Tab-separated table of C-alpha atoms in Angstrom:
chain	number	residue	atom	x	y	z
S	7	UNK	CA	4.379	-37.259	-10.242
S	8	UNK	CA	0.757	-36.823	-11.190
S	9	UNK	CA	-0.327	-34.879	-14.272
S	10	UNK	CA	-2.391	-32.541	-12.075
S	11	UNK	CA	0.610	-31.091	-10.242
S	12	UNK	CA	1.993	-28.014	-11.971
S	13	UNK	CA	4.620	-26.995	-9.430
S	14	UNK	CA	7.693	-28.242	-11.278
S	15	UNK	CA	6.321	-27.847	-14.791
S	16	UNK	CA	5.925	-24.072	-14.650
S	17	UNK	CA	8.205	-21.879	-16.673
S	18	UNK	CA	10.542	-19.752	-14.567
S	19	UNK	CA	9.291	-16.536	-16.191
S	20	UNK	CA	5.747	-17.290	-15.065
S	21	UNK	CA	6.981	-17.888	-11.518
S	22	UNK	CA	8.999	-14.647	-11.532
S	23	UNK	CA	6.018	-12.722	-12.899
S	24	UNK	CA	3.743	-14.108	-10.190
S	25	UNK	CA	6.262	-13.221	-7.479
S	26	UNK	CA	6.639	-9.706	-8.886
S	27	UNK	CA	2.859	-9.236	-8.968
S	28	UNK	CA	2.619	-10.364	-5.337
S	29	UNK	CA	5.429	-7.991	-4.358
S	30	UNK	CA	3.866	-5.138	-6.330
S	31	UNK	CA	0.460	-5.687	-4.740
S	32	UNK	CA	1.773	-5.261	-1.198
S	33	UNK	CA	3.094	-1.726	-1.626
S	34	UNK	CA	2.271	1.539	-3.442
S	35	UNK	CA	4.138	0.464	-6.571
S	36	UNK	CA	2.703	2.955	-9.042
S	37	UNK	CA	3.100	5.808	-6.585
S	38	UNK	CA	6.808	5.057	-6.251
S	39	UNK	CA	7.214	4.676	-10.002
S	40	UNK	CA	5.533	8.012	-10.776
S	41	UNK	CA	7.518	9.770	-8.054
S	42	UNK	CA	10.826	8.419	-9.350
S	43	UNK	CA	9.844	9.260	-12.926
S	44	UNK	CA	9.073	12.804	-11.774
S	45	UNK	CA	12.459	13.166	-10.110
S	46	UNK	CA	14.424	12.295	-13.253
S	47	UNK	CA	13.472	15.301	-15.443
S	48	UNK	CA	13.668	17.684	-12.490
S	49	UNK	CA	17.265	16.601	-11.823
S	50	UNK	CA	18.282	16.182	-15.493
S	51	UNK	CA	17.128	19.333	-17.309
S	52	UNK	CA	19.250	21.910	-15.435
S	53	UNK	CA	22.376	19.984	-16.492
S	54	UNK	CA	21.333	19.140	-20.049
S	55	UNK	CA	22.493	20.845	-23.215
S	56	UNK	CA	20.401	20.873	-26.343
S	57	UNK	CA	22.085	21.100	-29.742
S	58	UNK	CA	20.260	22.812	-32.583
S	59	UNK	CA	22.608	22.575	-35.522
S	60	UNK	CA	25.712	24.575	-34.586
S	61	UNK	CA	23.991	26.295	-31.687
S	62	UNK	CA	24.074	24.890	-28.146
S	63	UNK	CA	21.173	25.711	-25.875
S	64	UNK	CA	21.997	25.402	-22.182
S	65	UNK	CA	19.055	24.895	-19.839
S	66	UNK	CA	20.992	25.361	-16.618
S	67	UNK	CA	19.724	27.655	-13.914
S	68	UNK	CA	21.398	29.488	-11.072
S	69	UNK	CA	19.910	26.917	-8.694
S	70	UNK	CA	21.123	23.827	-10.516
S	71	UNK	CA	22.242	22.212	-7.261
S	72	UNK	CA	18.767	22.763	-5.803
S	73	UNK	CA	17.189	21.020	-8.790
S	74	UNK	CA	19.594	18.105	-8.409
S	75	UNK	CA	18.766	17.804	-4.697
S	76	UNK	CA	15.015	17.888	-5.383
S	77	UNK	CA	15.326	15.250	-8.108
S	78	UNK	CA	17.456	12.943	-5.972
S	79	UNK	CA	15.068	13.348	-3.033
S	80	UNK	CA	12.089	12.473	-5.244
S	81	UNK	CA	13.850	9.340	-6.480
S	82	UNK	CA	14.703	8.446	-2.873
S	83	UNK	CA	11.084	8.974	-1.807
S	84	UNK	CA	9.923	6.725	-4.654
S	85	UNK	CA	12.237	3.973	-3.473
S	86	UNK	CA	11.014	4.544	0.086
S	87	UNK	CA	7.445	4.004	-1.084
S	88	UNK	CA	8.500	0.677	-2.561
S	89	UNK	CA	10.705	-0.722	0.167
S	90	UNK	CA	9.410	0.953	3.331
S	91	UNK	CA	5.717	1.426	2.610
S	92	UNK	CA	4.861	2.050	6.274
S	93	UNK	CA	5.856	5.713	5.789
S	94	UNK	CA	3.887	6.089	2.570
S	95	UNK	CA	1.848	9.079	3.807
S	96	UNK	CA	4.962	11.006	4.832
S	97	UNK	CA	6.664	10.134	1.548
S	98	UNK	CA	3.587	11.225	-0.413
S	99	UNK	CA	3.329	14.576	1.356
S	100	UNK	CA	7.061	15.161	0.952
S	101	UNK	CA	6.847	14.298	-2.773
S	102	UNK	CA	4.016	16.784	-3.285
S	103	UNK	CA	5.907	19.522	-1.427
S	104	UNK	CA	9.107	18.864	-3.390
S	105	UNK	CA	7.139	18.923	-6.642
S	106	UNK	CA	5.692	22.316	-5.712
S	107	UNK	CA	9.124	23.648	-4.743
S	108	UNK	CA	10.541	22.456	-8.069
S	109	UNK	CA	8.430	24.964	-10.006
S	110	UNK	CA	10.561	28.049	-9.194
S	111	UNK	CA	13.819	26.152	-8.663
S	112	UNK	CA	14.103	23.543	-11.427
S	113	UNK	CA	12.999	24.908	-14.824
S	114	UNK	CA	9.298	25.052	-14.038
S	115	UNK	CA	9.404	21.646	-12.400
S	116	UNK	CA	11.309	19.863	-15.152
S	117	UNK	CA	9.241	21.614	-17.852
S	118	UNK	CA	6.017	20.601	-16.030
S	119	UNK	CA	6.614	16.914	-16.807
S	120	UNK	CA	8.489	16.145	-13.587
S	121	UNK	CA	6.143	18.345	-11.587
S	122	UNK	CA	3.000	16.522	-12.764
S	123	UNK	CA	4.524	13.047	-12.374
S	124	UNK	CA	5.735	13.813	-8.833
S	125	UNK	CA	2.313	15.239	-7.883
S	126	UNK	CA	0.536	12.139	-9.172
S	127	UNK	CA	3.012	9.862	-7.372
S	128	UNK	CA	2.600	11.719	-4.091
S	129	UNK	CA	-1.189	11.653	-4.341
S	130	UNK	CA	-1.184	7.934	-5.128
S	131	UNK	CA	1.083	7.278	-2.164
S	132	UNK	CA	-1.172	9.145	0.239
S	133	UNK	CA	-4.313	7.423	-1.026
S	134	UNK	CA	-2.886	3.874	-1.148
S	135	UNK	CA	-4.112	1.449	1.501
S	136	UNK	CA	-2.935	-2.136	2.028
S	137	UNK	CA	-5.352	-4.798	0.874
S	138	UNK	CA	-6.917	-7.480	3.003
S	139	UNK	CA	-5.137	-10.784	3.355
S	140	UNK	CA	-6.567	-13.490	1.153
S	141	UNK	CA	-7.608	-16.784	2.622
S	142	UNK	CA	-5.698	-19.917	1.749
S	143	UNK	CA	-8.872	-21.620	0.619
S	144	UNK	CA	-9.670	-21.626	-3.065
S	145	UNK	CA	-12.851	-19.704	-3.968
S	146	UNK	CA	-14.041	-22.486	-6.318
S	147	UNK	CA	-14.696	-26.152	-5.642
S	148	UNK	CA	-13.836	-29.127	-7.881
S	149	UNK	CA	-16.878	-28.648	-10.135
S	150	UNK	CA	-16.094	-24.969	-10.725
S	151	UNK	CA	-18.911	-23.653	-8.538
S	152	UNK	CA	-18.191	-20.711	-6.278
S	153	UNK	CA	-17.859	-21.692	-2.625
S	154	UNK	CA	-19.875	-19.856	-0.025
S	155	UNK	CA	-17.878	-18.178	2.710
S	156	UNK	CA	-18.226	-19.659	6.194
S	157	UNK	CA	-20.897	-18.116	8.397
S	158	UNK	CA	-19.595	-15.469	10.759
S	159	UNK	CA	-21.797	-15.079	13.845
S	160	UNK	CA	-25.462	-15.755	14.184
S	161	UNK	CA	-27.671	-12.727	13.665
S	162	UNK	CA	-29.082	-11.057	16.774
S	163	UNK	CA	-32.573	-12.479	16.285
S	164	UNK	CA	-31.423	-16.111	16.408
S	165	UNK	CA	-30.095	-15.928	19.969
S	166	UNK	CA	-32.469	-16.815	22.760
S	167	UNK	CA	-33.155	-14.293	25.500
S	168	UNK	CA	-31.288	-16.395	28.063
S	169	UNK	CA	-28.184	-16.582	25.873
S	170	UNK	CA	-28.200	-12.814	25.406
S	171	UNK	CA	-28.563	-12.197	29.140
S	172	UNK	CA	-25.797	-14.677	29.966
S	173	UNK	CA	-23.476	-13.033	27.468
S	174	UNK	CA	-24.237	-9.520	28.726
S	175	UNK	CA	-23.963	-10.174	32.490
S	176	UNK	CA	-20.786	-11.967	33.621
S	177	UNK	CA	-21.079	-14.574	36.344
S	178	UNK	CA	-19.800	-13.490	39.735
S	179	UNK	CA	-17.810	-16.001	41.724
S	180	UNK	CA	-15.625	-16.119	44.792
S	181	UNK	CA	-15.233	-13.238	47.256
S	182	UNK	CA	-16.779	-10.765	44.835
S	183	UNK	CA	-20.092	-12.635	44.912
S	184	UNK	CA	-20.392	-12.070	48.695
S	185	UNK	CA	-19.931	-8.347	48.145
S	186	UNK	CA	-22.544	-8.355	45.412
S	187	UNK	CA	-25.016	-10.224	47.660
S	188	UNK	CA	-24.458	-7.724	50.467
S	189	UNK	CA	-24.906	-4.821	48.098
S	190	UNK	CA	-28.197	-6.269	46.816
S	191	UNK	CA	-29.418	-6.755	50.376
S	192	UNK	CA	-28.625	-3.138	51.195
S	193	UNK	CA	-25.958	-3.939	53.767
S	194	UNK	CA	-22.528	-2.507	54.009
S	195	UNK	CA	-19.418	-4.488	54.591
S	196	UNK	CA	-16.179	-3.109	55.948
S	197	UNK	CA	-13.129	-4.617	54.434
């Protein structure tokens, strides 16, 4: 084994961190996290009791089941953003609508905390777009200088007039060329 190879010498935590970063970069991670974090207070507060000395303060509402459903749906939408990111726009719109519905149903949207987190998560999900695939080639050479990307196509000016004409007009061959010759001569052909 050469001293330059680092494949087997890497610590497992570094490998796990790199894999997690690659996984996180391919999906709307923060959108899902904010949406799930918004669902927790919306579902929790209607069932929570707060103790102030000998006094118990109950924060339940008449629509406690509705708050629980909204919170569970927001957590489900957050997981959907992570594991099925194709439907990210639908999940984002649904998260925003559920956050708005939570205002009258679930203690002012989980005391505004869950409402704001779910709104941010939904907006991030709608605005997220997948990145471009990276090339396998390293951007730097052995000396540390940045490599230039390969040339795409030649600019328009560098083509000769014959090459442009040949590319624009396809060659006619076979039976179709007889029809084209007749059409140019002004004759008609029954067929």
